[in-house]
mmCIF file of C-alpha atoms and ligand atoms in Angstrom:
data_model
loop_
_atom_site.group_PDB
_atom_site.id
_atom_site.type_symbol
_atom_site.label_atom_id
_atom_site.label_comp_id
_atom_site.label_asym_id
_atom_site.label_seq_id
_atom_site.Cartn_x
_atom_site.Cartn_y
_atom_site.Cartn_z
ATOM 1 C CA MET A 10 72.113 120.432 118.069
ATOM 2 C CA SER A 11 71.569 122.508 121.192
ATOM 3 C CA ASP A 12 68.878 125.119 121.614
ATOM 4 C CA GLU A 13 71.516 127.857 121.749
ATOM 5 C CA GLN A 14 72.760 126.946 118.301
ATOM 6 C CA THR A 15 69.314 127.100 116.726
ATOM 7 C CA GLY A 16 67.848 129.957 118.694
ATOM 8 C CA GLY A 17 65.601 127.585 120.640
ATOM 9 C CA LYS A 18 63.964 126.134 117.550
ATOM 10 C CA SER A 19 65.421 122.636 117.568
ATOM 11 C CA HIS A 20 62.944 121.303 120.101
ATOM 12 C CA MET A 21 60.107 122.715 118.043
ATOM 13 C CA ALA A 22 61.277 120.883 114.952
ATOM 14 C CA ASP A 23 61.240 117.410 116.447
ATOM 15 C CA ALA A 24 57.549 117.402 117.281
ATOM 16 C CA ALA A 25 54.679 116.792 114.880
ATOM 17 C CA ILE A 26 52.361 118.742 117.176
ATOM 18 C CA ARG A 27 53.230 120.949 120.117
ATOM 19 C CA ILE A 28 50.419 122.394 122.207
ATOM 20 C CA GLU A 29 50.968 124.688 125.170
ATOM 21 C CA GLY A 30 48.359 125.976 127.599
ATOM 22 C CA LEU A 31 45.489 125.246 125.228
ATOM 23 C CA ARG A 32 42.111 126.463 126.429
ATOM 24 C CA LYS A 33 38.694 126.464 124.871
ATOM 25 C CA THR A 34 35.630 127.979 126.441
ATOM 26 C CA TYR A 35 32.395 127.605 124.510
ATOM 27 C CA ARG A 36 29.922 130.372 125.094
ATOM 28 C CA GLY A 37 26.752 129.130 126.733
ATOM 29 C CA GLY A 38 23.606 129.750 124.726
ATOM 30 C CA ARG A 39 19.964 129.772 125.871
ATOM 31 C CA GLY A 40 20.636 130.271 129.566
ATOM 32 C CA GLN A 41 23.374 127.589 129.602
ATOM 33 C CA PRO A 42 26.598 128.403 131.458
ATOM 34 C CA GLU A 43 29.788 128.652 129.427
ATOM 35 C CA LYS A 44 31.654 125.394 128.963
ATOM 36 C CA HIS A 45 35.354 125.015 129.720
ATOM 37 C CA ALA A 46 36.007 122.236 127.217
ATOM 38 C CA LEU A 47 39.830 122.503 127.427
ATOM 39 C CA LYS A 48 41.434 123.808 130.607
ATOM 40 C CA GLY A 49 45.058 124.409 129.728
ATOM 41 C CA ILE A 50 46.392 121.383 127.848
ATOM 42 C CA ASP A 51 50.089 120.806 127.149
ATOM 43 C CA LEU A 52 50.714 118.083 124.616
ATOM 44 C CA THR A 53 53.577 117.002 122.394
ATOM 45 C CA VAL A 54 53.120 114.448 119.657
ATOM 46 C CA PRO A 55 56.396 112.977 118.367
ATOM 47 C CA ARG A 56 56.976 112.844 114.623
ATOM 48 C CA GLY A 57 56.393 109.453 113.069
ATOM 49 C CA SER A 58 54.279 108.117 115.921
ATOM 50 C CA VAL A 59 50.821 106.623 116.031
ATOM 51 C CA PHE A 60 49.423 108.693 118.863
ATOM 52 C CA GLY A 61 46.189 107.922 120.688
ATOM 53 C CA LEU A 62 44.052 110.589 122.290
ATOM 54 C CA LEU A 63 41.694 108.876 124.710
ATOM 55 C CA GLY A 64 39.053 110.047 127.117
ATOM 56 C CA PRO A 65 35.385 109.571 127.955
ATOM 57 C CA ASN A 66 32.522 111.298 126.111
ATOM 58 C CA GLY A 67 32.752 115.045 126.467
ATOM 59 C CA ALA A 68 36.414 114.997 127.579
ATOM 60 C CA GLY A 69 37.398 117.535 124.916
ATOM 61 C CA LYS A 70 39.045 115.295 122.297
ATOM 62 C CA SER A 71 37.098 116.563 119.300
ATOM 63 C CA THR A 72 37.480 120.130 120.507
ATOM 64 C CA LEU A 73 41.255 119.665 120.536
ATOM 65 C CA ILE A 74 41.262 117.987 117.126
ATOM 66 C CA ASN A 75 38.977 120.606 115.626
ATOM 67 C CA ILE A 76 41.332 123.319 116.875
ATOM 68 C CA LEU A 77 44.201 121.524 115.105
ATOM 69 C CA ALA A 78 42.051 121.357 111.980
ATOM 70 C CA GLY A 79 41.262 125.058 112.148
ATOM 71 C CA LEU A 80 37.539 124.304 112.553
ATOM 72 C CA VAL A 81 37.300 125.627 116.112
ATOM 73 C CA VAL A 82 38.999 128.809 117.327
ATOM 74 C CA LYS A 83 40.972 128.362 120.536
ATOM 75 C CA SER A 84 40.406 130.664 123.509
ATOM 76 C CA ALA A 85 44.048 130.689 124.660
ATOM 77 C CA GLY A 86 47.348 128.886 124.240
ATOM 78 C CA ALA A 87 49.794 128.064 121.476
ATOM 79 C CA VAL A 88 49.555 125.379 118.821
ATOM 80 C CA SER A 89 52.349 124.487 116.446
ATOM 81 C CA ILE A 90 51.927 121.957 113.678
ATOM 82 C CA TRP A 91 55.067 120.491 112.108
ATOM 83 C CA GLY A 92 56.971 123.405 113.625
ATOM 84 C CA TYR A 93 54.625 126.077 112.250
ATOM 85 C CA ASP A 94 52.796 128.238 114.750
ATOM 86 C CA GLN A 95 49.102 128.155 113.925
ATOM 87 C CA ASP A 96 48.703 131.914 114.420
ATOM 88 C CA GLN A 97 51.941 133.053 112.799
ATOM 89 C CA ASN A 98 51.964 130.573 109.902
ATOM 90 C CA PRO A 99 48.333 129.623 109.400
ATOM 91 C CA ARG A 100 48.839 128.364 105.838
ATOM 92 C CA GLN A 101 51.849 126.113 106.433
ATOM 93 C CA SER A 102 50.353 124.710 109.613
ATOM 94 C CA ARG A 103 47.091 123.944 107.806
ATOM 95 C CA VAL A 104 48.797 122.203 104.890
ATOM 96 C CA ALA A 105 50.800 119.942 107.243
ATOM 97 C CA ILE A 106 47.686 118.286 108.644
ATOM 98 C CA GLY A 107 44.719 116.343 107.288
ATOM 99 C CA VAL A 108 41.739 115.697 109.522
ATOM 100 C CA MET A 109 39.019 113.087 109.278
ATOM 101 C CA PRO A 110 36.366 114.606 111.528
ATOM 102 C CA GLN A 111 33.968 112.760 113.794
ATOM 103 C CA GLU A 112 30.974 114.536 112.273
ATOM 104 C CA LEU A 113 29.842 113.523 108.783
ATOM 105 C CA ASN A 114 30.022 117.016 107.307
ATOM 106 C CA LEU A 115 29.778 116.294 103.588
ATOM 107 C CA ASP A 116 28.172 118.353 100.886
ATOM 108 C CA PRO A 117 25.325 116.086 99.707
ATOM 109 C CA PHE A 118 25.504 117.305 96.107
ATOM 110 C CA PHE A 119 29.124 116.442 95.422
ATOM 111 C CA THR A 120 30.233 113.104 94.096
ATOM 112 C CA PRO A 121 33.257 111.541 95.820
ATOM 113 C CA ARG A 122 35.494 112.469 92.881
ATOM 114 C CA GLY A 123 34.066 115.997 92.836
ATOM 115 C CA ALA A 124 34.565 116.378 96.587
ATOM 116 C CA LEU A 125 38.211 115.354 96.263
ATOM 117 C CA GLU A 126 38.803 117.776 93.404
ATOM 118 C CA VAL A 127 37.294 120.658 95.399
ATOM 119 C CA GLN A 128 39.382 119.714 98.434
ATOM 120 C CA ALA A 129 42.531 119.575 96.278
ATOM 121 C CA GLY A 130 41.661 123.022 94.945
ATOM 122 C CA LEU A 131 41.218 124.385 98.476
ATOM 123 C CA TYR A 132 44.679 123.134 99.400
ATOM 124 C CA GLY A 133 46.264 124.391 96.199
ATOM 125 C CA VAL A 134 47.277 120.948 94.936
ATOM 126 C CA PRO A 135 48.189 121.450 91.245
ATOM 127 C CA LYS A 136 46.115 119.444 88.738
ATOM 128 C CA ALA A 137 49.131 117.359 87.700
ATOM 129 C CA GLU A 138 49.732 116.267 91.286
ATOM 130 C CA ARG A 139 46.177 115.263 92.057
ATOM 131 C CA ARG A 140 45.636 111.593 92.812
ATOM 132 C CA SER A 141 41.870 111.454 93.224
ATOM 133 C CA ASP A 142 41.452 108.042 91.570
ATOM 134 C CA GLU A 143 44.324 106.552 93.526
ATOM 135 C CA ILE A 144 42.871 107.804 96.811
ATOM 136 C CA LEU A 145 39.364 106.584 95.940
ATOM 137 C CA GLU A 146 40.891 103.192 95.194
ATOM 138 C CA LEU A 147 42.767 103.264 98.507
ATOM 139 C CA VAL A 148 39.573 103.784 100.504
ATOM 140 C CA GLY A 149 37.533 101.375 98.365
ATOM 141 C CA LEU A 150 35.241 103.959 96.779
ATOM 142 C CA SER A 151 36.207 103.611 93.106
ATOM 143 C CA ASP A 152 32.825 102.217 92.116
ATOM 144 C CA LYS A 153 31.074 105.124 93.856
ATOM 145 C CA ALA A 154 33.251 107.848 92.350
ATOM 146 C CA GLU A 155 30.321 109.424 90.506
ATOM 147 C CA ALA A 156 27.532 108.843 93.054
ATOM 148 C CA TYR A 157 26.042 111.772 94.968
ATOM 149 C CA ALA A 158 27.341 111.899 98.535
ATOM 150 C CA ARG A 159 23.760 111.872 99.814
ATOM 151 C CA THR A 160 23.279 108.410 98.296
ATOM 152 C CA LEU A 161 26.304 106.965 100.136
ATOM 153 C CA SER A 162 25.905 104.801 103.211
ATOM 154 C CA GLY A 163 27.318 105.920 106.559
ATOM 155 C CA GLY A 164 30.408 103.767 106.158
ATOM 156 C CA MET A 165 30.991 105.052 102.613
ATOM 157 C CA ARG A 166 30.751 108.627 103.899
ATOM 158 C CA ARG A 167 33.436 107.816 106.447
ATOM 159 C CA ARG A 168 35.624 106.456 103.635
ATOM 160 C CA LEU A 169 35.085 109.690 101.716
ATOM 161 C CA LEU A 170 36.038 111.756 104.772
ATOM 162 C CA LEU A 171 39.277 109.786 105.018
ATOM 163 C CA ALA A 172 39.916 110.308 101.302
ATOM 164 C CA LYS A 173 39.395 114.076 101.712
ATOM 165 C CA ALA A 174 41.870 114.182 104.599
ATOM 166 C CA LEU A 175 44.509 112.566 102.370
ATOM 167 C CA VAL A 176 44.139 114.755 99.272
ATOM 168 C CA HIS A 177 47.013 117.133 100.017
ATOM 169 C CA HIS A 178 49.396 114.408 101.278
ATOM 170 C CA PRO A 179 49.596 115.769 104.832
ATOM 171 C CA LYS A 180 52.509 114.930 107.128
ATOM 172 C CA ILE A 181 50.046 114.439 109.984
ATOM 173 C CA LEU A 182 46.793 112.531 109.628
ATOM 174 C CA VAL A 183 44.213 112.985 112.379
ATOM 175 C CA LEU A 184 41.343 110.536 112.729
ATOM 176 C CA ASP A 185 38.537 111.391 115.141
ATOM 177 C CA GLU A 186 36.805 108.114 116.021
ATOM 178 C CA PRO A 187 37.322 106.616 112.601
ATOM 179 C CA THR A 188 35.858 103.242 113.541
ATOM 180 C CA ALA A 189 32.779 104.290 115.514
ATOM 181 C CA GLY A 190 29.865 102.350 114.064
ATOM 182 C CA VAL A 191 31.682 100.982 111.031
ATOM 183 C CA ASP A 192 31.691 97.399 109.834
ATOM 184 C CA ILE A 193 34.588 94.971 110.181
ATOM 185 C CA GLU A 194 35.706 95.395 106.582
ATOM 186 C CA LEU A 195 35.973 99.168 106.871
ATOM 187 C CA ARG A 196 37.715 98.909 110.213
ATOM 188 C CA GLN A 197 40.339 96.565 108.781
ATOM 189 C CA MET A 198 40.726 98.768 105.727
ATOM 190 C CA LEU A 199 41.224 101.810 107.951
ATOM 191 C CA TRP A 200 43.844 100.190 110.139
ATOM 192 C CA ALA A 201 45.683 98.722 107.169
ATOM 193 C CA ASN A 202 45.788 102.187 105.617
ATOM 194 C CA VAL A 203 46.876 103.793 108.868
ATOM 195 C CA ARG A 204 49.738 101.302 109.210
ATOM 196 C CA LYS A 205 50.789 101.802 105.599
ATOM 197 C CA LEU A 206 50.726 105.590 105.849
ATOM 198 C CA ASN A 207 52.640 105.479 109.122
ATOM 199 C CA GLU A 208 55.303 103.271 107.517
ATOM 200 C CA GLN A 209 55.573 105.909 104.795
ATOM 201 C CA GLY A 210 56.354 108.451 107.513
ATOM 202 C CA VAL A 211 52.950 109.995 108.202
ATOM 203 C CA THR A 212 52.343 110.847 111.865
ATOM 204 C CA ILE A 213 48.953 109.539 112.956
ATOM 205 C CA ILE A 214 46.777 110.946 115.722
ATOM 206 C CA LEU A 215 43.584 109.104 116.503
ATOM 207 C CA THR A 216 40.795 108.981 119.012
ATOM 208 C CA THR A 217 38.881 105.809 119.677
ATOM 209 C CA HIS A 218 36.633 104.356 122.323
ATOM 210 C CA TYR A 219 37.866 100.875 121.467
ATOM 211 C CA LEU A 220 40.707 100.559 123.924
ATOM 212 C CA GLU A 221 41.926 97.280 122.472
ATOM 213 C CA GLU A 222 42.385 99.115 119.214
ATOM 214 C CA ALA A 223 44.383 101.882 120.870
ATOM 215 C CA GLN A 224 46.497 99.343 122.727
ATOM 216 C CA GLU A 225 47.288 97.579 119.476
ATOM 217 C CA MET A 226 47.775 100.580 117.215
ATOM 218 C CA CYS A 227 49.326 103.356 119.304
ATOM 219 C CA ASP A 228 52.964 103.867 120.326
ATOM 220 C CA GLU A 229 51.999 106.623 122.708
ATOM 221 C CA ILE A 230 48.769 107.627 124.414
ATOM 222 C CA ALA A 231 47.428 110.714 126.133
ATOM 223 C CA ILE A 232 44.312 110.475 128.274
ATOM 224 C CA ILE A 233 42.206 113.560 128.711
ATOM 225 C CA ASN A 234 39.304 113.966 131.052
ATOM 226 C CA SER A 235 37.072 116.985 131.688
ATOM 227 C CA GLY A 236 39.338 119.183 129.582
ATOM 228 C CA GLU A 237 42.568 118.219 131.348
ATOM 229 C CA LYS A 238 45.362 115.864 130.368
ATOM 230 C CA ILE A 239 45.627 113.275 133.135
ATOM 231 C CA ALA A 240 48.272 110.982 131.627
ATOM 232 C CA GLN A 241 50.639 110.738 128.700
ATOM 233 C CA ASP A 242 53.137 107.958 128.138
ATOM 234 C CA SER A 243 54.172 105.181 125.826
ATOM 235 C CA THR A 244 51.499 102.518 125.660
ATOM 236 C CA ALA A 245 53.896 100.034 127.284
ATOM 237 C CA ASN A 246 54.671 102.331 130.225
ATOM 238 C CA LEU A 247 51.034 103.189 130.712
ATOM 239 C CA LEU A 248 50.205 99.500 130.984
ATOM 240 C CA GLY A 249 53.228 98.903 133.228
ATOM 241 C CA ARG A 250 51.888 101.396 135.750
ATOM 242 C CA MET A 251 49.059 99.119 136.675
ATOM 243 C CA ASP A 252 50.265 96.553 139.139
ATOM 244 C CA ARG A 253 47.084 94.549 139.404
ATOM 245 C CA ARG A 254 47.735 90.910 138.518
ATOM 246 C CA THR A 255 45.453 87.981 138.000
ATOM 247 C CA MET A 256 46.778 84.466 138.435
ATOM 248 C CA VAL A 257 44.724 81.669 136.970
ATOM 249 C CA ILE A 258 45.507 78.196 138.279
ATOM 250 C CA LEU A 259 44.392 74.936 136.790
ATOM 251 C CA PRO A 260 44.296 72.546 139.774
ATOM 252 C CA ASP A 261 45.193 68.873 139.607
ATOM 253 C CA ALA A 262 41.997 67.918 141.414
ATOM 254 C CA PRO A 263 38.789 69.813 142.264
ATOM 255 C CA VAL A 264 39.501 72.543 144.821
ATOM 256 C CA GLN A 265 38.145 71.830 148.335
ATOM 257 C CA ASN A 266 39.417 74.887 150.225
ATOM 258 C CA LEU A 267 40.101 78.333 148.827
ATOM 259 C CA PRO A 268 43.555 79.649 149.692
ATOM 260 C CA THR A 269 43.682 82.554 152.106
ATOM 261 C CA ALA A 270 46.375 85.203 152.090
ATOM 262 C CA GLU A 271 46.499 88.845 153.001
ATOM 263 C CA ASN A 272 45.659 91.209 150.117
ATOM 264 C CA VAL A 273 44.809 88.330 147.794
ATOM 265 C CA THR A 274 41.282 87.596 146.636
ATOM 266 C CA ALA A 275 40.607 84.029 145.601
ATOM 267 C CA ALA A 276 37.636 82.714 143.673
ATOM 268 C CA LEU A 277 36.701 79.508 141.958
ATOM 269 C CA ARG A 278 35.387 79.712 138.429
ATOM 270 C CA ASP A 279 32.693 77.497 136.951
ATOM 271 C CA ASP A 280 35.314 75.718 134.846
ATOM 272 C CA GLY A 281 37.132 74.677 138.048
ATOM 273 C CA ASN A 282 40.009 77.124 137.576
ATOM 274 C CA LEU A 283 41.161 79.079 140.588
ATOM 275 C CA VAL A 284 41.465 82.836 140.068
ATOM 276 C CA LEU A 285 43.662 84.904 142.393
ATOM 277 C CA GLN A 286 43.923 88.661 142.241
ATOM 278 C CA TYR A 287 46.692 90.660 143.875
ATOM 279 C CA HIS A 288 48.876 93.697 143.478
ATOM 280 C CA SER A 289 52.445 92.965 142.480
ATOM 281 C CA ASN A 290 53.829 95.775 144.654
ATOM 282 C CA GLN A 291 52.055 94.349 147.736
ATOM 283 C CA THR A 292 52.328 90.632 147.233
ATOM 284 C CA SER A 293 54.879 88.483 145.457
ATOM 285 C CA ALA A 294 53.845 85.748 143.065
ATOM 286 C CA GLU A 295 55.769 83.355 145.315
ATOM 287 C CA SER A 296 53.572 84.101 148.346
ATOM 288 C CA VAL A 297 50.437 83.717 146.237
ATOM 289 C CA LEU A 298 51.660 80.281 145.107
ATOM 290 C CA GLU A 299 52.581 79.407 148.683
ATOM 291 C CA SER A 300 49.025 80.122 149.858
ATOM 292 C CA VAL A 301 47.750 77.859 147.106
ATOM 293 C CA ARG A 302 50.004 75.008 148.234
ATOM 294 C CA GLN A 303 48.991 75.552 151.859
ATOM 295 C CA ALA A 304 45.359 75.097 150.870
ATOM 296 C CA GLY A 305 46.344 71.647 149.639
ATOM 297 C CA ILE A 306 45.966 72.513 145.964
ATOM 298 C CA ARG A 307 48.380 70.958 143.496
ATOM 299 C CA ILE A 308 49.059 73.118 140.480
ATOM 300 C CA ARG A 309 48.779 71.509 137.082
ATOM 301 C CA ASP A 310 49.184 74.758 135.145
ATOM 302 C CA VAL A 311 49.336 78.464 135.867
ATOM 303 C CA ARG A 312 49.168 81.713 133.934
ATOM 304 C CA THR A 313 49.085 85.358 134.934
ATOM 305 C CA GLU A 314 47.223 88.214 133.329
ATOM 306 C CA GLU A 315 48.366 91.809 133.395
ATOM 307 C CA ALA A 316 46.196 94.882 133.290
ATOM 308 C CA ASP A 317 45.074 96.106 129.904
ATOM 309 C CA LEU A 318 44.446 99.618 128.716
ATOM 310 C CA GLU A 319 40.848 99.406 129.825
ATOM 311 C CA ASP A 320 41.970 98.986 133.440
ATOM 312 C CA VAL A 321 44.309 101.951 133.144
ATOM 313 C CA PHE A 322 41.650 104.053 131.527
ATOM 314 C CA LEU A 323 38.967 103.209 134.075
ATOM 315 C CA ALA A 324 41.298 103.775 136.995
ATOM 316 C CA LEU A 325 42.189 107.203 135.660
ATOM 317 C CA THR A 326 38.779 108.382 134.598
ATOM 318 C CA SER A 327 36.082 106.480 136.500
ATOM 319 C CA SER A 328 35.842 108.890 139.423
ATOM 320 C CA SER A 329 35.053 111.738 137.102
ATOM 321 C CA ALA A 330 32.552 110.460 134.573
ATOM 322 C CA ASP A 331 30.377 113.308 135.790
ATOM 323 C CA ASP A 332 30.379 115.860 133.049
ATOM 324 C CA LEU A 333 26.964 117.003 134.256
ATOM 325 C CA VAL A 334 28.446 118.453 137.435
ATOM 326 C CA ALA A 335 29.349 122.115 137.036
ATOM 327 C CA ASP A 336 33.085 122.815 136.936
ATOM 328 C CA ASP A 337 34.398 123.721 140.345
ATOM 329 C CA PRO A 338 38.010 124.892 140.425
ATOM 330 C CA ALA A 339 38.038 124.325 144.217
ATOM 331 C CA GLN A 340 37.652 120.578 143.671
ATOM 332 C CA PRO A 341 40.812 118.503 143.540
ATOM 333 C CA ARG A 342 41.864 117.186 140.143
ATOM 334 C CA ARG A 343 39.717 114.155 139.959
ATOM 335 C CA GLY A 344 40.983 110.749 138.985
ATOM 336 C CA LEU A 345 44.682 111.390 139.450
ATOM 337 C CA HIS A 346 44.894 110.009 142.968
ATOM 338 C CA ARG A 347 43.383 106.718 141.916
ATOM 339 C CA VAL A 348 46.593 105.238 140.552
ATOM 340 C CA LYS A 349 50.198 106.027 141.205
ATOM 341 C CA LEU A 350 51.579 107.918 138.233
HETATM 342 N N1 ATP B 422 29.923 123.984 119.848
HETATM 343 C C1 ATP B 422 29.846 123.744 121.158
HETATM 344 N N2 ATP B 422 29.180 124.598 121.987
HETATM 345 C C2 ATP B 422 29.106 124.373 123.308
HETATM 346 N N3 ATP B 422 29.671 123.324 123.936
HETATM 347 C C3 ATP B 422 30.340 122.438 123.167
HETATM 348 C C4 ATP B 422 30.448 122.592 121.743
HETATM 349 N N4 ATP B 422 31.174 121.550 121.260
HETATM 350 C C5 ATP B 422 31.488 120.791 122.322
HETATM 351 N N5 ATP B 422 30.975 121.311 123.462
HETATM 352 C C6 ATP B 422 31.136 120.771 124.828
HETATM 353 O O1 ATP B 422 32.526 120.674 125.094
HETATM 354 C C7 ATP B 422 32.816 119.467 125.803
HETATM 355 C C8 ATP B 422 33.835 118.661 125.011
HETATM 356 O O2 ATP B 422 33.227 118.173 123.830
HETATM 357 P P1 ATP B 422 34.023 117.326 122.753
HETATM 358 O O3 ATP B 422 33.141 117.129 121.574
HETATM 359 O O4 ATP B 422 35.342 117.960 122.512
HETATM 360 O O5 ATP B 422 34.222 115.935 123.529
HETATM 361 P P2 ATP B 422 34.834 114.547 123.028
HETATM 362 O O6 ATP B 422 35.931 114.204 123.962
HETATM 363 O O7 ATP B 422 35.149 114.612 121.591
HETATM 364 O O8 ATP B 422 33.607 113.550 123.283
HETATM 365 P P3 ATP B 422 33.122 112.246 122.439
HETATM 366 O O9 ATP B 422 33.944 111.100 122.948
HETATM 367 O O10 ATP B 422 31.697 112.107 122.855
HETATM 368 O O11 ATP B 422 33.291 112.520 120.987
HETATM 369 C C9 ATP B 422 31.484 118.764 125.998
HETATM 370 O O12 ATP B 422 31.013 119.075 127.288
HETATM 371 C C10 ATP B 422 30.584 119.365 124.941
HETATM 372 O O13 ATP B 422 29.247 119.385 125.377
HETATM 373 MG MG1 MG B 423 34.503 113.599 119.950
#
């Protein structure tokens, strides 16, 4: 359906989240300058996706998520959640989303079951539709249902935060660093639940500092840095943008001479394997192999390694891991020039 037919609403309806020109400036207290945590972010999260929001400490991820959750008030911009504008339809937009925050903000005097009941009440879930026991079971907290929250371990508190986010069956589930400091069992439980919920049609937005996790879990990724979005693409495309290649060669006999070729770095590893690094847009694999043959090395086996998300992330953000430097609008947008986007 075209925009004309729907009065311009069709493109709103296909996104889980649509953010335009989002800004957040925290007031500085105690002689501190104000902080521009978000500097005009545009972001669209497709429905049904597992969407990763990545960026170094202080990039603005939690600020963005807390604005979605209604916990932080934005300074400027428009946010629509499941097609509902946050300002015009605050109730519908709030009901569409469940947020597991980064901070452990639990009332110490509630039991897990009590906390879920209160949360269900806040969201107007009728008694007959409440599934507290089911959700406690899902997050592995059934045996702690009647324990005071203050007696729960850190990992159990995280489970309870996830349970609270699920109480009103939101269409969008947002997880802010769900696996920071949690044990392997909880991490596996979380990802199994995320996959299951996503299969049931829930859109997932998550932040994580474990890039392997993001690479494995997310269909699409946005990278933010110093309050600005510096990349957004499918995980596959993001990885495809990096043209750095590593070729590892298992030689037939111990290597006597390292191959030499322009724009190729060669090194011998302790295990006797030869490691060659090059850029695929500068150098062909054929010419790398040719230089190996010219050095008199016979190749028993060969494999190549492509860049992973960590490489992409570092290339995009490493030049600006300087949150301590005051914001200077005269400075060029840092990081962007480091890789071709
Ligand atoms: N309540 C606040 N008052 C003032 N400044 C704040 C406040 N909350 C966050 N900030 C600042 O805003 C910036 C963004 O913080 P935010 O918590 O959104 O980062 P983040 O990307 O979630 O980082 P992390 O990976 O460490 O969780 C930081 O410089 C932070 O110091
Ligand atoms: Mg954060």
